[in-house]
PDB file of C-alpha atoms in Angstrom:
ATOM      1  CA  UNK A1321      83.315  52.665-154.592  1.00  0.00           C
ATOM      2  CA  UNK A1322      80.799  49.895-153.914  1.00  0.00           C
ATOM      3  CA  UNK A1323      79.432  49.448-150.435  1.00  0.00           C
ATOM      4  CA  UNK A1324      77.836  46.384-148.926  1.00  0.00           C
ATOM      5  CA  UNK A1325      78.972  42.829-148.233  1.00  0.00           C
ATOM      6  CA  UNK A1326      80.654  42.325-151.605  1.00  0.00           C
ATOM      7  CA  UNK A1327      82.963  45.319-151.045  1.00  0.00           C
ATOM      8  CA  UNK A1328      84.738  43.632-148.160  1.00  0.00           C
ATOM      9  CA  UNK A1329      84.361  39.890-148.667  1.00  0.00           C
ATOM     10  CA  UNK A1330      84.506  39.526-152.432  1.00  0.00           C
ATOM     11  CA  UNK A1331      81.635  38.231-154.527  1.00  0.00           C
ATOM     12  CA  UNK A1332      78.510  36.832-153.010  1.00  0.00           C
ATOM     13  CA  UNK A1333      78.685  33.052-152.819  1.00  0.00           C
ATOM     14  CA  UNK A1334      75.631  31.378-154.253  1.00  0.00           C
ATOM     15  CA  UNK A1335      75.709  27.610-153.639  1.00  0.00           C
ATOM     16  CA  UNK A1336      72.689  27.055-155.876  1.00  0.00           C
ATOM     17  CA  UNK A1337      74.438  28.368-158.954  1.00  0.00           C
ATOM     18  CA  UNK A1338      76.626  25.316-159.525  1.00  0.00           C
ATOM     19  CA  UNK A1339      74.423  22.719-157.918  1.00  0.00           C
ATOM     20  CA  UNK A1340      73.806  20.799-161.147  1.00  0.00           C
ATOM     21  CA  UNK A1341      77.391  20.460-162.384  1.00  0.00           C
ATOM     22  CA  UNK A1342      77.304  16.864-161.181  1.00  0.00           C
ATOM     23  CA  UNK A1343      74.740  16.033-163.855  1.00  0.00           C
ATOM     24  CA  UNK A1344      77.271  16.571-166.638  1.00  0.00           C
ATOM     25  CA  UNK A1345      79.822  14.407-164.864  1.00  0.00           C
ATOM     26  CA  UNK A1346      77.321  11.632-164.334  1.00  0.00           C
ATOM     27  CA  UNK A1347      76.192  11.791-167.953  1.00  0.00           C
ATOM     28  CA  UNK A1348      79.764  11.549-169.204  1.00  0.00           C
ATOM     29  CA  UNK A1349      80.604   8.730-166.787  1.00  0.00           C
ATOM     30  CA  UNK A1350      77.539   6.735-167.763  1.00  0.00           C
ATOM     31  CA  UNK A1351      78.287   7.356-171.451  1.00  0.00           C
ATOM     32  CA  UNK A1352      81.819   6.017-171.007  1.00  0.00           C
ATOM     33  CA  UNK A1353      80.439   3.020-169.089  1.00  0.00           C
ATOM     34  CA  UNK A1354      78.077   2.308-171.977  1.00  0.00           C
ATOM     35  CA  UNK A1355      81.129   2.132-174.246  1.00  0.00           C
ATOM     36  CA  UNK A1356      82.785  -0.488-172.073  1.00  0.00           C
ATOM     37  CA  UNK A1357      79.608  -2.527-171.537  1.00  0.00           C
ATOM     38  CA  UNK A1358      78.612  -2.193-175.187  1.00  0.00           C
ATOM     39  CA  UNK A1359      77.717  -5.758-176.104  1.00  0.00           C
ATOM     40  CA  UNK A1360      75.235  -6.749-173.430  1.00  0.00           C
ATOM     41  CA  UNK A1361      74.773  -4.001-170.857  1.00  0.00           C
ATOM     42  CA  UNK A1362      75.291  -0.855-172.920  1.00  0.00           C
ATOM     43  CA  UNK A1363      71.650   0.191-172.779  1.00  0.00           C
ATOM     44  CA  UNK A1364      71.624  -0.107-168.988  1.00  0.00           C
ATOM     45  CA  UNK A1365      74.206   2.681-168.848  1.00  0.00           C
ATOM     46  CA  UNK A1366      73.291   4.481-172.078  1.00  0.00           C
ATOM     47  CA  UNK A1367      69.668   5.283-171.309  1.00  0.00           C
ATOM     48  CA  UNK A1368      70.448   6.911-167.929  1.00  0.00           C
ATOM     49  CA  UNK A1369      73.290   8.805-169.642  1.00  0.00           C
ATOM     50  CA  UNK A1370      70.782  10.276-172.081  1.00  0.00           C
ATOM     51  CA  UNK A1371      68.300  11.226-169.353  1.00  0.00           C
ATOM     52  CA  UNK A1372      70.885  12.759-167.019  1.00  0.00           C
ATOM     53  CA  UNK A1373      72.635  14.500-169.919  1.00  0.00           C
ATOM     54  CA  UNK A1374      69.444  16.178-171.083  1.00  0.00           C
ATOM     55  CA  UNK A1375      68.785  17.344-167.525  1.00  0.00           C
ATOM     56  CA  UNK A1376      72.361  18.666-167.374  1.00  0.00           C
ATOM     57  CA  UNK A1377      71.942  20.572-170.634  1.00  0.00           C
ATOM     58  CA  UNK A1378      68.730  22.153-169.348  1.00  0.00           C
ATOM     59  CA  UNK A1379      70.495  23.136-166.132  1.00  0.00           C
ATOM     60  CA  UNK A1380      73.307  24.705-168.153  1.00  0.00           C
ATOM     61  CA  UNK A1381      70.809  26.639-170.263  1.00  0.00           C
ATOM     62  CA  UNK A1382      69.169  27.963-167.090  1.00  0.00           C
ATOM     63  CA  UNK A1383      72.530  29.012-165.659  1.00  0.00           C
ATOM     64  CA  UNK A1384      72.628  26.445-162.860  1.00  0.00           C
ATOM     65  CA  UNK A1385      75.571  24.520-164.361  1.00  0.00           C
ATOM     66  CA  UNK A1386      78.691  25.363-166.327  1.00  0.00           C
ATOM     67  CA  UNK A1387      79.584  22.061-167.992  1.00  0.00           C
ATOM     68  CA  UNK A1388      77.187  21.742-170.907  1.00  0.00           C
ATOM     69  CA  UNK A1389      79.866  20.079-173.044  1.00  0.00           C
ATOM     70  CA  UNK A1390      80.125  17.134-170.677  1.00  0.00           C
ATOM     71  CA  UNK A1391      76.362  16.689-170.821  1.00  0.00           C
ATOM     72  CA  UNK A1392      76.380  16.788-174.611  1.00  0.00           C
ATOM     73  CA  UNK A1393      79.192  14.219-174.759  1.00  0.00           C
ATOM     74  CA  UNK A1394      77.312  11.948-172.353  1.00  0.00           C
ATOM     75  CA  UNK A1395      74.123  12.168-174.414  1.00  0.00           C
ATOM     76  CA  UNK A1396      76.026  11.482-177.639  1.00  0.00           C
ATOM     77  CA  UNK A1397      77.907   8.463-176.315  1.00  0.00           C
ATOM     78  CA  UNK A1398      74.859   7.115-174.509  1.00  0.00           C
ATOM     79  CA  UNK A1399      72.637   7.339-177.581  1.00  0.00           C
ATOM     80  CA  UNK A1400      75.208   5.922-180.001  1.00  0.00           C
ATOM     81  CA  UNK A1401      76.088   2.920-177.884  1.00  0.00           C
ATOM     82  CA  UNK A1402      72.478   2.281-176.862  1.00  0.00           C
ATOM     83  CA  UNK A1403      71.650   2.085-180.564  1.00  0.00           C
ATOM     84  CA  UNK A1404      74.605  -0.298-181.106  1.00  0.00           C
ATOM     85  CA  UNK A1405      73.391  -2.411-178.208  1.00  0.00           C
ATOM     86  CA  UNK A1406      69.836  -2.618-179.555  1.00  0.00           C
ATOM     87  CA  UNK A1407      71.117  -3.596-183.009  1.00  0.00           C
ATOM     88  CA  UNK A1408      73.503  -6.179-181.551  1.00  0.00           C
ATOM     89  CA  UNK A1409      70.874  -7.796-179.338  1.00  0.00           C
ATOM     90  CA  UNK A1410      68.315  -7.853-182.156  1.00  0.00           C
ATOM     91  CA  UNK A1411      70.787  -9.576-184.494  1.00  0.00           C
ATOM     92  CA  UNK A1412      71.640 -12.004-181.715  1.00  0.00           C
ATOM     93  CA  UNK A1413      67.958 -12.853-181.214  1.00  0.00           C
ATOM     94  CA  UNK A1414      67.438 -13.295-184.967  1.00  0.00           C
ATOM     95  CA  UNK A1415      70.535 -15.502-185.212  1.00  0.00           C
ATOM     96  CA  UNK A1416      69.470 -17.780-182.368  1.00  0.00           C
ATOM     97  CA  UNK A1417      65.922 -17.985-183.683  1.00  0.00           C
ATOM     98  CA  UNK A1418      67.268 -19.100-187.081  1.00  0.00           C
ATOM     99  CA  UNK A1419      69.299 -21.826-185.365  1.00  0.00           C
ATOM    100  CA  UNK A1420      66.244 -23.028-183.500  1.00  0.00           C
ATOM    101  CA  UNK A1421      67.783 -22.677-180.076  1.00  0.00           C
TER     102      UNK A1421
END
């Protein structure tokens, strides 16, 4: 029979253990926002989604977060739609330069 604080009050609460779960949520939210703002502002949401998602994956690997899948999804969507945005804007610049505008 175990003795100590956990025997009477349940498990020991550690608030630092899940302190970085918000990173996965932010990465996924910014990745979804980069989908909706794809044409012109996708990189403004996609690049932070990549940065925050990588930090969330590192936190999950260290055991400080439990939602690594959300971080991975945020990084994937952020990188895909940032690449689409860069391609779109570069074609737009080439098109307008060919028109002489």
